Amino acid sequence: MKLHEYQAKELFKRFGIPVPDGRVARSGDEAVEAARELNGPPWVVKAQVHAGGRGKGGGVKVVKSIQEVKKAAAAVLGTPLVTKQTGPEGRKVHQVLVEEGVQIDREFYLAVVIDRAQAMPVMIFSQAGGMDIEEVAASTPELVLKQFVDPGTGWMPYQARTLAYGVDPLPGSDPLKDLTALMGKLYTAFVSLDCSLAEINPLVITRQGKVMAVDAKINIDDNALTRQKELRALDDPKEKDSLDVKAEEYNLNYIRLGGNIGAMVNGAGLAMATMDVIKLAGAEPANFLDVGGGASEEMVTRGLEIILEDKNVKAILINIFGGILRCDVLARGVLAAAQKTAIKVPLIVRLEGTNVEEGRKILKESKLKFMVAKDMAEAAAMVTEQVKK
Ligand code: GDP
Ligand code: MN
């Protein structure tokens, strides 16, 4: 689960990580009101979307008058912001963060993530912070410093010094102390909030010598949300694909993909195998959809509805191995969805397993138009032929 910058900064404050004073605004007038309550000029108006690269995409404006605050907010609110991370369609901006402007002396990069290869968290620090850390890592990897954290001992003060003393030229002793302390606080936040990522880019030293998180990014591990109940409320469905939100609501394992073959399958393993055979046949799946081994008729209906709502889908493959999910239940679910939304694309069905005869009979006796495949390979070939036409 991704958080907005303003939400991440609220959380950082709780862990003692300094951030600029700011307010969220949803209109130009609210932005003006916010700026009046904050120190300035300058002020910074920042689009709140779940994507980085906002600075280069025009989503971060440093302005010097109240009039410009209003203009900057109005310019991004309600329109899609396109950055390197959003894709060409961009992300619609629903809110901006108005902050007191900070006079930046130096910009660093600081983050904690899980290193899967080492199976432990790693603190990443670079003196080449700012906008393009990927670029820095590619061209000057020696500027990216790392400290792995043994979860048993936790973050050790010497590790903070190892990172901070790798900076050239060395900051003054006060900012250096604040910098090393902040690393410990970020690690505590990372662990306490069950983050998969906690990132500050840039972490700055101001001209006044203060260390401060000018940007903030937090991703929470979805698997921890059962125990991070308070954080669940920070989820913003507006940032998600509407079909993903619907799938979540019905407990369906759904991931939208780039192809044009909608696939409905029961069981994650069979769903992955189905994607493989579709690719092998020369086509691309539009989604991964596992309705679940023990799906109900309603879940089957919802799953098919989600596929039917996807405008990219040019043909549908239903591949079910009836076990706990019986084939007759599947058939009824399919018919219920077809009654609500006419299926206008070719439908290929491959059914096997429990109550398969009954399932086939239900489908055959309905008005639904569909083709039957005898096995998976044939199903994939048939559905691919439909989109190649
Ligand atoms: P991102 O591009 O989405 O990562 O957005 P950031 O929050 O990192 O902002 C982009 C850049 O804007 C930063 O790297 C800073 O250089 C600049 N910036 C952000 N806030 C301030 C500020 O208060 N004062 C100044 N001078 N620059 C800022
Ligand atoms: Mn940033």
XYZ file of C-alpha atoms and ligand atoms in Angstrom:
418
model
C 0.000 0.000 0.000
C 1.400 3.345 -1.067
C 0.993 6.519 0.934
C 0.885 10.113 -0.186
C 3.796 12.388 0.632
C 1.722 14.389 3.129
C 0.687 11.190 4.927
C 4.264 9.935 5.036
C 5.397 13.263 6.470
C 2.752 13.106 9.222
C 4.125 9.693 10.180
C 7.741 10.896 9.999
C 6.927 13.658 12.504
C 5.803 11.060 15.020
C 9.198 9.428 14.814
C 10.982 12.740 15.269
C 12.036 13.202 11.667
C 11.856 16.932 10.871
C 9.718 17.935 7.880
C 8.713 21.366 6.566
C 5.470 22.741 7.962
C 2.650 22.132 5.472
C -1.084 21.853 4.788
C -3.139 19.840 2.290
C -5.414 21.759 -0.091
C -8.052 20.658 -2.570
C -8.642 23.963 -4.368
C -6.802 27.146 -5.262
C -8.576 28.993 -2.436
C -7.674 26.322 0.102
C -4.081 26.555 -1.085
C -4.094 30.312 -0.459
C -5.540 29.783 3.009
C -2.853 27.195 3.708
C -0.041 29.475 2.529
C -1.303 32.294 4.791
C -0.932 29.992 7.811
C 2.609 29.035 6.855
C 5.921 30.835 6.835
C 6.760 32.290 3.439
C 7.611 33.387 0.842
C 8.740 31.165 -0.644
C 6.096 28.443 -0.563
C 6.178 25.089 -2.295
C 3.077 23.632 -3.988
C 3.346 19.877 -4.499
C 0.936 17.616 -6.392
C -0.056 14.588 -4.292
C -0.083 11.499 -6.479
C 1.360 8.029 -5.965
C 4.225 8.577 -8.362
C 7.708 10.002 -8.212
C 9.390 12.327 -10.657
C 6.899 15.084 -9.910
C 9.588 17.767 -9.841
C 10.580 17.140 -13.454
C 6.962 16.612 -14.487
C 5.883 20.062 -13.281
C 4.199 18.811 -10.112
C 6.441 20.716 -7.658
C 6.474 24.510 -7.820
C 8.498 26.849 -5.627
C 6.641 30.201 -5.651
C 7.174 33.629 -4.149
C 3.693 35.155 -3.810
C 0.228 34.152 -2.589
C -1.105 34.786 -6.103
C 1.395 32.270 -7.484
C 0.413 29.716 -4.825
C -3.140 29.902 -6.127
C -2.007 29.692 -9.733
C 0.322 26.749 -9.095
C -2.380 24.818 -7.207
C -5.079 25.548 -9.793
C -2.741 24.501 -12.598
C -2.297 20.954 -11.309
C -5.566 20.265 -9.440
C -8.093 18.250 -11.426
C -5.673 17.574 -14.268
C -3.491 14.541 -14.901
C 0.161 14.917 -13.976
C 2.528 13.069 -16.282
C 5.881 11.981 -14.852
C 8.432 9.310 -15.695
C 6.571 6.960 -13.366
C 2.932 7.551 -14.365
C 2.848 6.428 -17.990
C 1.601 8.729 -20.755
C -1.950 8.953 -19.375
C -0.701 10.538 -16.143
C -2.336 10.630 -12.709
C -5.160 12.982 -11.869
C -4.260 15.343 -9.024
C -6.926 15.608 -6.327
C -4.917 17.434 -3.705
C -1.774 19.484 -3.267
C 0.556 19.889 -0.325
C 1.411 23.525 0.386
C 4.602 23.912 2.417
C 6.873 26.581 3.717
C 9.802 26.857 1.326
C 13.127 25.542 2.500
C 16.461 27.074 1.537
C 18.454 24.071 0.491
C 22.207 23.872 0.918
C 22.751 20.168 0.191
C 20.528 17.315 -1.009
C 20.998 13.697 0.082
C 19.194 10.457 -0.639
C 18.211 8.200 2.258
C 16.045 5.084 2.208
C 15.362 1.800 3.927
C 14.121 -1.093 1.814
C 14.133 -4.863 2.079
C 16.997 -6.457 0.207
C 15.527 -9.727 -0.965
C 18.853 -11.325 -1.857
C 20.316 -10.669 1.607
C 16.910 -11.191 3.270
C 17.335 -8.158 5.477
C 16.620 -4.440 5.465
C 19.219 -2.193 3.904
C 19.801 1.512 4.536
C 20.815 3.301 1.345
C 22.450 6.695 1.534
C 23.885 9.001 -1.103
C 25.250 12.496 -1.174
C 23.962 12.780 -4.727
C 20.335 13.144 -3.666
C 17.661 15.134 -5.435
C 15.758 13.929 -8.405
C 17.538 11.081 -10.181
C 18.844 8.411 -7.832
C 18.454 5.665 -10.477
C 20.722 7.713 -12.746
C 23.269 8.189 -9.926
C 23.277 4.455 -9.196
C 23.883 3.661 -12.863
C 26.605 6.206 -13.642
C 28.356 6.727 -10.276
C 27.598 3.659 -8.132
C 30.419 4.618 -5.737
C 28.221 7.474 -4.525
C 25.542 5.063 -3.311
C 26.407 3.756 0.162
C 24.697 0.801 1.829
C 24.429 -0.706 5.271
C 22.580 -3.994 5.751
C 20.670 -4.261 8.999
C 20.631 -7.497 10.934
C 17.029 -7.658 12.177
C 18.274 -9.322 15.371
C 20.467 -6.453 16.497
C 18.627 -3.690 14.666
C 20.207 -0.489 13.444
C 23.548 0.249 15.130
C 24.902 3.763 15.681
C 28.249 2.839 14.103
C 26.410 2.057 10.867
C 25.008 5.583 10.803
C 28.514 6.989 11.267
C 29.880 4.723 8.524
C 27.343 6.179 6.108
C 27.544 9.811 7.238
C 31.348 9.896 7.240
C 31.281 8.686 3.645
C 30.112 12.151 2.607
C 32.564 14.478 0.901
C 32.925 17.264 1.938
C 31.852 16.384 5.466
C 28.970 18.500 6.836
C 29.503 20.498 10.054
C 29.377 18.617 13.350
C 25.775 19.619 14.256
C 24.169 18.614 10.954
C 26.317 15.461 10.991
C 24.930 14.525 14.407
C 21.360 15.209 13.259
C 21.964 13.180 10.125
C 23.152 10.090 11.998
C 20.291 10.400 14.510
C 17.776 10.707 11.690
C 18.981 7.432 10.156
C 18.098 5.619 13.380
C 14.682 7.265 13.434
C 13.994 6.254 9.848
C 14.895 2.665 10.650
C 12.571 2.685 13.688
C 9.764 4.086 11.521
C 10.445 1.446 8.858
C 10.136 -1.408 11.332
C 7.281 -0.006 13.441
C 5.118 0.765 10.422
C 5.864 -2.502 8.587
C 7.167 -0.614 5.583
C 8.421 -2.187 2.422
C 9.981 1.183 1.592
C 10.724 4.359 3.546
C 12.469 6.924 1.397
C 13.577 10.540 1.755
C 14.729 12.175 -1.462
C 15.916 14.771 -0.960
C 16.967 14.734 2.655
C 18.421 18.215 2.921
C 20.727 20.322 5.017
C 19.243 23.812 4.911
C 21.316 26.974 4.673
C 20.553 27.365 8.368
C 22.210 23.979 9.003
C 18.995 22.073 9.750
C 18.520 18.492 8.575
C 15.065 17.980 7.092
C 13.003 15.568 4.961
C 11.852 17.684 2.025
C 10.221 14.702 0.312
C 8.798 11.531 1.855
C 7.727 8.208 0.463
C 6.364 5.255 2.395
C 5.041 1.950 1.118
C 3.424 -0.371 3.644
C 3.693 -4.141 3.297
C 0.134 -5.245 2.400
C 0.590 -8.425 4.424
C 0.998 -6.345 7.578
C -2.207 -4.361 7.182
C -4.110 -6.655 9.516
C -1.984 -5.365 12.383
C -1.538 -1.827 11.027
C -5.223 -0.974 11.276
C -4.614 2.727 11.664
C -2.606 2.829 8.452
C -5.341 1.125 6.450
C -7.386 4.302 6.740
C -4.673 6.100 4.754
C -5.388 4.043 1.649
C -6.510 6.232 -1.250
C -8.687 4.297 -3.724
C -8.594 7.261 -6.137
C -4.968 6.377 -6.865
C -5.804 2.882 -7.979
C -7.124 1.300 -11.118
C -10.926 1.115 -10.625
C -10.935 -2.565 -11.606
C -8.295 -3.329 -8.965
C -10.436 -1.643 -6.319
C -13.456 -3.698 -7.339
C -11.430 -6.910 -7.270
C -10.167 -6.096 -3.779
C -13.708 -5.484 -2.610
C -14.716 -9.025 -3.656
C -11.510 -10.690 -2.496
C -10.450 -11.666 -5.997
C -6.784 -12.039 -6.858
C -6.716 -9.748 -9.874
C -3.843 -8.010 -11.589
C -4.380 -6.005 -14.735
C -1.865 -6.667 -17.503
C -1.090 -5.236 -20.916
C -2.570 -7.844 -23.295
C -6.055 -8.409 -24.738
C -7.106 -11.857 -23.551
C -9.225 -11.816 -20.431
C -8.688 -14.966 -18.408
C -10.772 -16.272 -15.546
C -9.239 -19.145 -13.667
C -9.544 -20.817 -10.270
C -6.359 -21.244 -8.289
C -3.210 -19.166 -8.561
C -1.141 -21.995 -10.019
C -3.634 -22.719 -12.773
C -3.957 -18.979 -13.425
C -0.210 -18.684 -13.945
C -0.133 -21.775 -16.140
C -2.989 -20.307 -18.176
C -1.047 -17.097 -18.739
C 1.892 -19.205 -19.872
C -0.116 -21.174 -22.425
C -1.688 -17.959 -23.750
C 1.782 -16.533 -24.293
C 3.006 -19.784 -25.787
C 0.130 -19.624 -28.271
C 1.359 -16.170 -29.296
C -1.032 -13.839 -27.486
C -0.881 -11.704 -24.336
C -3.097 -11.968 -21.247
C -5.074 -8.849 -20.239
C -5.092 -9.918 -16.631
C -4.277 -12.444 -13.992
C -7.501 -13.460 -12.284
C -7.749 -16.193 -9.725
C -11.323 -16.356 -8.458
C -10.098 -18.634 -5.704
C -10.129 -22.375 -5.227
C -13.384 -22.209 -3.321
C -15.061 -19.332 -5.127
C -18.779 -18.753 -4.790
C -21.160 -18.130 -7.668
C -21.096 -14.427 -6.750
C -17.306 -14.261 -6.946
C -17.355 -15.882 -10.376
C -19.927 -13.310 -11.484
C -17.867 -10.393 -10.138
C -14.717 -11.736 -11.686
C -16.287 -11.993 -15.114
C -17.815 -8.522 -14.708
C -14.368 -7.084 -14.054
C -13.032 -8.738 -17.218
C -16.010 -7.435 -19.209
C -15.373 -3.896 -17.977
C -11.824 -3.959 -19.323
C -11.995 -2.253 -22.719
C -8.763 -3.907 -23.869
C -10.226 -7.405 -23.663
C -10.887 -8.838 -27.129
C -11.556 -12.460 -26.159
C -12.176 -14.329 -22.915
C -10.871 -17.652 -21.740
C -12.495 -19.362 -18.785
C -10.276 -22.140 -17.561
C -11.662 -23.957 -14.544
C -10.607 -27.096 -12.831
C -13.528 -27.904 -10.587
C -12.486 -29.024 -7.157
C -13.954 -27.181 -4.245
C -15.373 -24.761 -6.818
C -17.832 -27.011 -8.604
C -18.333 -26.590 -12.359
C -22.095 -26.078 -11.988
C -21.488 -23.197 -9.576
C -19.065 -21.695 -12.084
C -21.613 -22.046 -14.899
C -24.296 -20.266 -12.902
C -21.887 -17.481 -12.024
C -20.990 -17.005 -15.670
C -24.653 -16.858 -16.683
C -25.430 -14.314 -13.976
C -22.665 -12.042 -15.268
C -23.814 -12.521 -18.871
C -27.333 -11.492 -17.901
C -26.079 -8.189 -16.535
C -23.523 -7.393 -19.200
C -23.869 -8.832 -22.681
C -20.691 -10.703 -23.630
C -19.760 -9.208 -27.000
C -16.342 -10.797 -27.379
C -15.646 -14.460 -28.185
C -15.812 -16.702 -25.117
C -13.858 -19.924 -24.845
C -14.582 -22.312 -21.994
C -12.517 -25.175 -20.730
C -14.101 -27.021 -17.831
C -12.960 -30.113 -15.988
C -13.492 -31.677 -12.613
C -16.302 -31.857 -10.087
C -19.802 -31.687 -11.597
C -18.388 -30.974 -15.022
C -21.326 -32.612 -16.842
C -23.808 -30.490 -14.943
C -21.783 -27.355 -15.600
C -21.588 -28.032 -19.315
C -25.306 -28.748 -19.433
C -26.156 -25.436 -17.735
C -24.027 -23.521 -20.223
C -25.304 -25.457 -23.240
C -28.952 -24.947 -22.323
C -28.472 -21.209 -21.887
C -28.544 -18.635 -24.680
C -24.884 -17.873 -24.107
C -22.621 -18.147 -27.175
C -19.346 -19.820 -26.373
C -16.828 -22.310 -27.699
C -15.650 -25.369 -25.837
C -12.018 -26.382 -25.684
C -11.080 -29.903 -24.705
C -7.819 -29.025 -22.977
C -5.653 -26.051 -22.025
C -3.474 -26.034 -25.127
C -6.510 -26.077 -27.378
C -8.162 -23.358 -25.291
C -5.119 -21.106 -25.651
C -4.896 -21.757 -29.394
C -8.601 -20.995 -29.846
C -8.570 -17.782 -27.872
C -5.412 -16.621 -29.643
C -7.006 -17.269 -33.017
C -9.912 -15.028 -32.007
C -7.689 -12.016 -31.308
C -5.471 -12.606 -34.345
C -8.447 -12.352 -36.728
P 9.704 14.340 -6.698
O 10.319 14.951 -7.929
O 8.364 13.727 -6.989
O 10.620 13.388 -6.013
O 9.406 15.566 -5.689
P 10.311 16.233 -4.540
O 9.478 16.447 -3.371
O 11.563 15.466 -4.326
O 10.677 17.656 -5.147
C 11.504 17.791 -6.274
C 12.576 18.822 -6.040
O 12.000 20.080 -5.731
C 13.506 18.523 -4.875
O 14.557 17.653 -5.227
C 14.011 19.895 -4.500
O 15.170 20.213 -5.250
C 12.878 20.818 -4.934
N 12.179 21.331 -3.728
C 11.203 20.705 -3.023
N 10.857 21.453 -1.963
C 11.648 22.554 -1.974
C 11.783 23.695 -1.136
O 11.122 23.857 -0.133
N 12.739 24.629 -1.499
C 13.494 24.490 -2.607
N 14.381 25.395 -2.905
N 13.391 23.419 -3.415
C 12.486 22.466 -3.115
Mn 11.720 13.349 -4.368
